[in-house]
Short mmCIF file of C-alpha atoms and ligand atoms in Angstrom, two decimals:
data_model
loop_
_atom_site.label_atom_id
_atom_site.label_comp_id
_atom_site.label_asym_id
_atom_site.label_seq_id
_atom_site.Cartn_x
_atom_site.Cartn_y
_atom_site.Cartn_z
CA MET A 915 0.02 -0.21 0.30
CA ILE A 916 1.26 3.10 -0.80
CA GLN A 917 0.35 6.77 0.14
CA VAL A 918 0.12 9.66 -2.34
CA LYS A 919 -1.31 13.24 -0.98
CA ASP A 920 -4.63 12.32 0.73
CA LYS A 921 -5.21 8.75 -1.15
CA ALA A 922 -4.10 5.49 -0.58
CA PHE A 923 -3.17 3.12 -3.39
CA ARG A 924 -2.75 -0.59 -3.51
CA VAL A 925 -0.70 -2.47 -6.66
CA TYR A 926 -3.20 -3.31 -9.33
CA ILE A 927 -0.64 -4.73 -12.36
CA PRO A 928 3.09 -5.57 -11.42
CA GLN A 929 5.75 -4.64 -13.84
CA ASP A 930 6.26 -7.86 -15.30
CA GLU A 931 2.55 -8.32 -16.49
CA ILE A 932 2.94 -4.57 -17.91
CA SER A 933 6.31 -5.76 -19.76
CA ALA A 934 4.34 -9.06 -20.94
CA ALA A 935 1.56 -7.02 -22.22
CA ILE A 936 3.70 -4.35 -24.00
CA ALA A 937 5.95 -7.56 -25.31
CA LYS A 938 2.73 -8.64 -27.14
CA VAL A 939 1.09 -5.12 -28.69
CA SER A 940 4.47 -3.94 -29.96
CA ALA A 941 4.73 -7.89 -31.87
CA GLN A 942 1.07 -6.71 -32.99
CA LEU A 943 2.52 -2.73 -33.88
CA MET A 944 5.65 -4.73 -35.57
CA GLU A 945 3.25 -6.97 -37.85
CA GLU A 946 1.23 -4.11 -38.89
CA TYR A 947 3.74 -1.33 -39.07
CA GLY A 948 7.46 -2.89 -39.35
CA ASP A 949 7.97 -1.89 -42.67
CA LYS A 950 5.39 1.29 -42.82
CA ASP A 951 7.99 4.14 -40.89
CA PRO A 952 4.97 5.40 -38.42
CA LEU A 953 5.06 8.08 -36.11
CA PHE A 954 4.32 7.20 -32.94
CA LEU A 955 2.46 10.08 -31.12
CA CYS A 956 3.11 10.08 -27.40
CA VAL A 957 0.40 12.10 -25.48
CA LEU A 958 1.97 13.74 -22.51
CA ASN A 959 2.65 13.73 -19.65
CA GLY A 960 0.65 10.16 -18.86
CA ALA A 961 2.20 8.35 -21.87
CA PHE A 962 5.48 9.37 -21.08
CA MET A 963 6.80 5.97 -19.71
CA PHE A 964 4.51 3.34 -21.30
CA CYS A 965 5.58 4.88 -24.76
CA SER A 966 9.11 4.37 -23.95
CA ASP A 967 9.05 1.08 -23.29
CA LEU A 968 6.68 0.29 -26.00
CA MET A 969 9.12 1.84 -28.72
CA LYS A 970 12.24 -0.19 -27.29
CA GLU A 971 10.50 -3.47 -28.45
CA PHE A 972 9.25 -1.84 -32.21
CA SER A 973 12.26 -2.62 -33.91
CA GLY A 974 11.54 -1.34 -37.35
CA PRO A 975 11.98 2.16 -38.60
CA ALA A 976 9.68 5.18 -37.06
CA GLU A 977 9.27 8.32 -35.87
CA ILE A 978 8.20 9.56 -32.51
CA GLY A 979 6.66 13.05 -31.88
CA PHE A 980 5.24 14.25 -28.54
CA ILE A 981 2.08 16.07 -27.74
CA LYS A 982 0.63 17.81 -24.75
CA ALA A 983 -3.41 16.80 -24.06
CA ALA A 984 -4.76 18.70 -20.81
CA SER A 985 -7.81 17.50 -20.07
CA TYR A 986 -8.04 16.55 -16.38
CA GLU A 987 -8.06 18.46 -13.24
CA GLY A 988 -8.01 16.44 -9.70
CA MET A 989 -10.09 13.50 -10.00
CA SER A 990 -12.61 14.07 -12.63
CA SER A 991 -12.76 14.84 -16.25
CA THR A 992 -13.23 18.22 -17.32
CA GLY A 993 -14.70 18.01 -20.54
CA LYS A 994 -12.46 20.59 -22.34
CA VAL A 995 -9.06 19.42 -24.08
CA ASP A 996 -6.21 21.47 -25.61
CA PHE A 997 -3.47 20.20 -27.64
CA HIS A 998 0.06 21.53 -27.83
CA GLU A 999 2.69 19.94 -30.45
CA ALA A 1000 6.30 19.60 -28.81
CA GLY A 1001 7.90 21.25 -31.61
CA LYS A 1002 6.48 20.82 -35.31
CA LEU A 1003 4.78 17.15 -36.35
CA ASN A 1004 4.88 16.62 -40.04
CA LEU A 1005 1.63 14.55 -39.85
CA LYS A 1006 0.40 14.89 -43.57
CA ASN A 1007 0.17 11.32 -45.12
CA ARG A 1008 1.61 9.61 -41.88
CA ASP A 1009 0.77 6.26 -40.48
CA ILE A 1010 0.06 7.55 -36.89
CA ILE A 1011 -0.48 5.66 -33.89
CA VAL A 1012 -1.20 7.59 -31.36
CA VAL A 1013 -0.09 6.36 -27.89
CA GLU A 1014 -1.77 6.91 -24.77
CA ASP A 1015 -1.56 5.82 -21.03
CA ILE A 1016 -5.33 5.53 -20.41
CA VAL A 1017 -8.79 5.82 -22.00
CA ASP A 1018 -11.91 6.75 -19.76
CA THR A 1019 -14.40 9.05 -21.21
CA GLY A 1020 -12.87 8.54 -24.46
CA ASN A 1021 -13.23 12.70 -24.89
CA THR A 1022 -9.88 13.44 -24.90
CA LEU A 1023 -8.67 10.83 -27.62
CA VAL A 1024 -12.20 11.83 -30.01
CA ALA A 1025 -10.83 15.76 -29.36
CA LEU A 1026 -7.44 14.62 -30.72
CA HIS A 1027 -8.68 12.43 -33.50
CA GLU A 1028 -10.47 15.75 -34.78
CA TYR A 1029 -7.27 17.82 -34.45
CA LEU A 1030 -4.88 15.16 -36.14
CA LYS A 1031 -7.62 14.98 -38.81
CA LYS A 1032 -6.70 18.46 -40.12
CA PHE A 1033 -3.30 17.18 -40.78
CA THR A 1034 -4.54 15.10 -43.55
CA PRO A 1035 -2.55 11.75 -41.92
CA ARG A 1036 -2.64 8.61 -43.96
CA SER A 1037 -4.11 6.41 -40.88
CA VAL A 1038 -4.47 7.48 -37.25
CA LYS A 1039 -4.78 4.18 -34.90
CA VAL A 1040 -4.46 4.08 -30.65
CA CYS A 1041 -2.93 2.38 -28.61
CA THR A 1042 -3.32 2.50 -25.17
CA LEU A 1043 -2.18 0.99 -21.74
CA LEU A 1044 -5.18 1.06 -19.70
CA PHE A 1045 -8.85 0.96 -21.10
CA LYS A 1046 -12.10 1.92 -18.80
CA LYS A 1047 -14.18 -0.16 -20.86
CA ASP A 1048 -17.39 0.71 -18.70
CA ALA A 1049 -16.40 4.44 -18.55
CA TYR A 1050 -16.13 4.79 -22.54
CA GLN A 1051 -18.24 7.29 -23.99
CA GLN A 1052 -17.69 7.08 -27.73
CA SER A 1053 -17.61 4.92 -30.74
CA LEU A 1054 -14.34 5.52 -32.19
CA PRO A 1055 -11.80 1.90 -32.12
CA ILE A 1056 -9.37 1.23 -29.81
CA ASP A 1057 -7.27 -0.54 -32.09
CA TYR A 1058 -4.48 -1.46 -29.18
CA VAL A 1059 -5.08 -2.24 -25.78
CA CYS A 1060 -2.62 -3.79 -23.29
CA PHE A 1061 -5.44 -4.11 -20.33
CA GLU A 1062 -9.06 -3.40 -19.71
CA THR A 1063 -9.65 -2.14 -16.46
CA GLU A 1064 -11.84 -1.39 -13.79
CA ASN A 1065 -13.55 2.12 -13.53
CA LYS A 1066 -11.73 3.27 -10.85
CA PHE A 1067 -8.94 5.72 -10.52
CA LEU A 1068 -5.83 4.33 -11.31
CA LEU A 1069 -2.22 5.69 -10.87
CA GLY A 1070 1.36 5.15 -11.21
CA TYR A 1071 3.41 4.12 -14.42
CA GLY A 1072 2.67 7.67 -15.97
CA LEU A 1073 -0.48 8.54 -14.46
CA ASP A 1074 -0.78 11.06 -11.96
CA TYR A 1075 -2.95 11.84 -9.29
CA ASP A 1076 -2.90 16.14 -8.87
CA GLY A 1077 0.76 15.93 -10.40
CA TYR A 1078 2.72 12.85 -8.27
CA GLY A 1079 2.78 9.03 -8.66
CA ARG A 1080 4.05 9.03 -12.76
CA ASN A 1081 7.36 7.31 -11.52
CA LEU A 1082 6.00 4.62 -9.84
CA PRO A 1083 6.79 1.14 -12.00
CA GLU A 1084 3.44 -0.80 -11.30
CA VAL A 1085 0.00 0.28 -12.29
CA TYR A 1086 -2.18 1.17 -8.57
CA ILE A 1087 -5.56 1.62 -8.27
CA LEU A 1088 -7.44 3.46 -5.80
CA ASN A 1089 -7.81 1.48 -2.22
CA ASP A 1090 -11.35 2.74 -1.00
P1 IMP B 1885 -10.84 10.84 -21.16
O1 IMP B 1885 -10.56 12.04 -21.94
O2 IMP B 1885 -11.89 10.94 -20.20
O3 IMP B 1885 -10.39 10.07 -22.05
O4 IMP B 1885 -9.65 11.05 -20.25
C1 IMP B 1885 -8.19 10.96 -20.77
C2 IMP B 1885 -7.10 11.48 -19.68
O5 IMP B 1885 -7.61 11.53 -18.11
C3 IMP B 1885 -5.85 10.32 -19.52
O6 IMP B 1885 -5.26 10.59 -20.52
C4 IMP B 1885 -5.38 10.45 -18.20
O7 IMP B 1885 -4.57 11.58 -18.20
C5 IMP B 1885 -6.45 11.10 -17.04
N1 IMP B 1885 -7.19 9.99 -16.50
C6 IMP B 1885 -8.31 9.39 -16.80
N2 IMP B 1885 -8.53 8.08 -15.97
C7 IMP B 1885 -7.24 8.36 -15.31
C8 IMP B 1885 -7.25 7.29 -13.73
O8 IMP B 1885 -7.51 6.60 -13.50
N3 IMP B 1885 -6.16 8.11 -13.55
C9 IMP B 1885 -5.07 8.94 -14.01
N4 IMP B 1885 -5.42 9.70 -14.67
C10 IMP B 1885 -6.40 9.69 -15.52
MG1 MG B 1886 -3.38 11.34 -20.58
#
């Protein structure tokens, strides 16, 4: 059990399970994108750790770009999403794989999808570490999922509670 600010969390997905799931998804990505020179688009801040481990397993040619989405304050979604590209991204005619830490309501993802479409990429797919299936309110398919999870607040391996806990190497769940 760990304490982050005023909340207690317990381990939900240990490190070895995360690594195994990433190896599996990377193998799928290699099959589909191994010779396509895709652009992995890491959604900051939460996906930094997942994206790093995922890309180490992807052995084909690929670029990585970073985009910052800000939509979540404290423990509930605010609905409004802003995007800031980290450096100029060349999205036109690219096969893009959006790399997310977690898909919850899906609002962030749909907003990002709309944003990306304006740059006429060749294709856009989504790869997420965690998917809160029961909270999902959109119809956009989530193409690559490492774990479907409970609809509870999660922490660690990139995910934060009020800015803290991102550095934890395993995924934790709120202990309530
Ligand atoms: P959505 O727009 O509701 O799908 O939420 C997307 C964003 O909210 C994610 O990229 C996370 O940054 C954040 N988020 C959603 N659920 C959690 C959680 O359980 N823990 C930490 N952050 C979360
Ligand atoms: Mg995020």
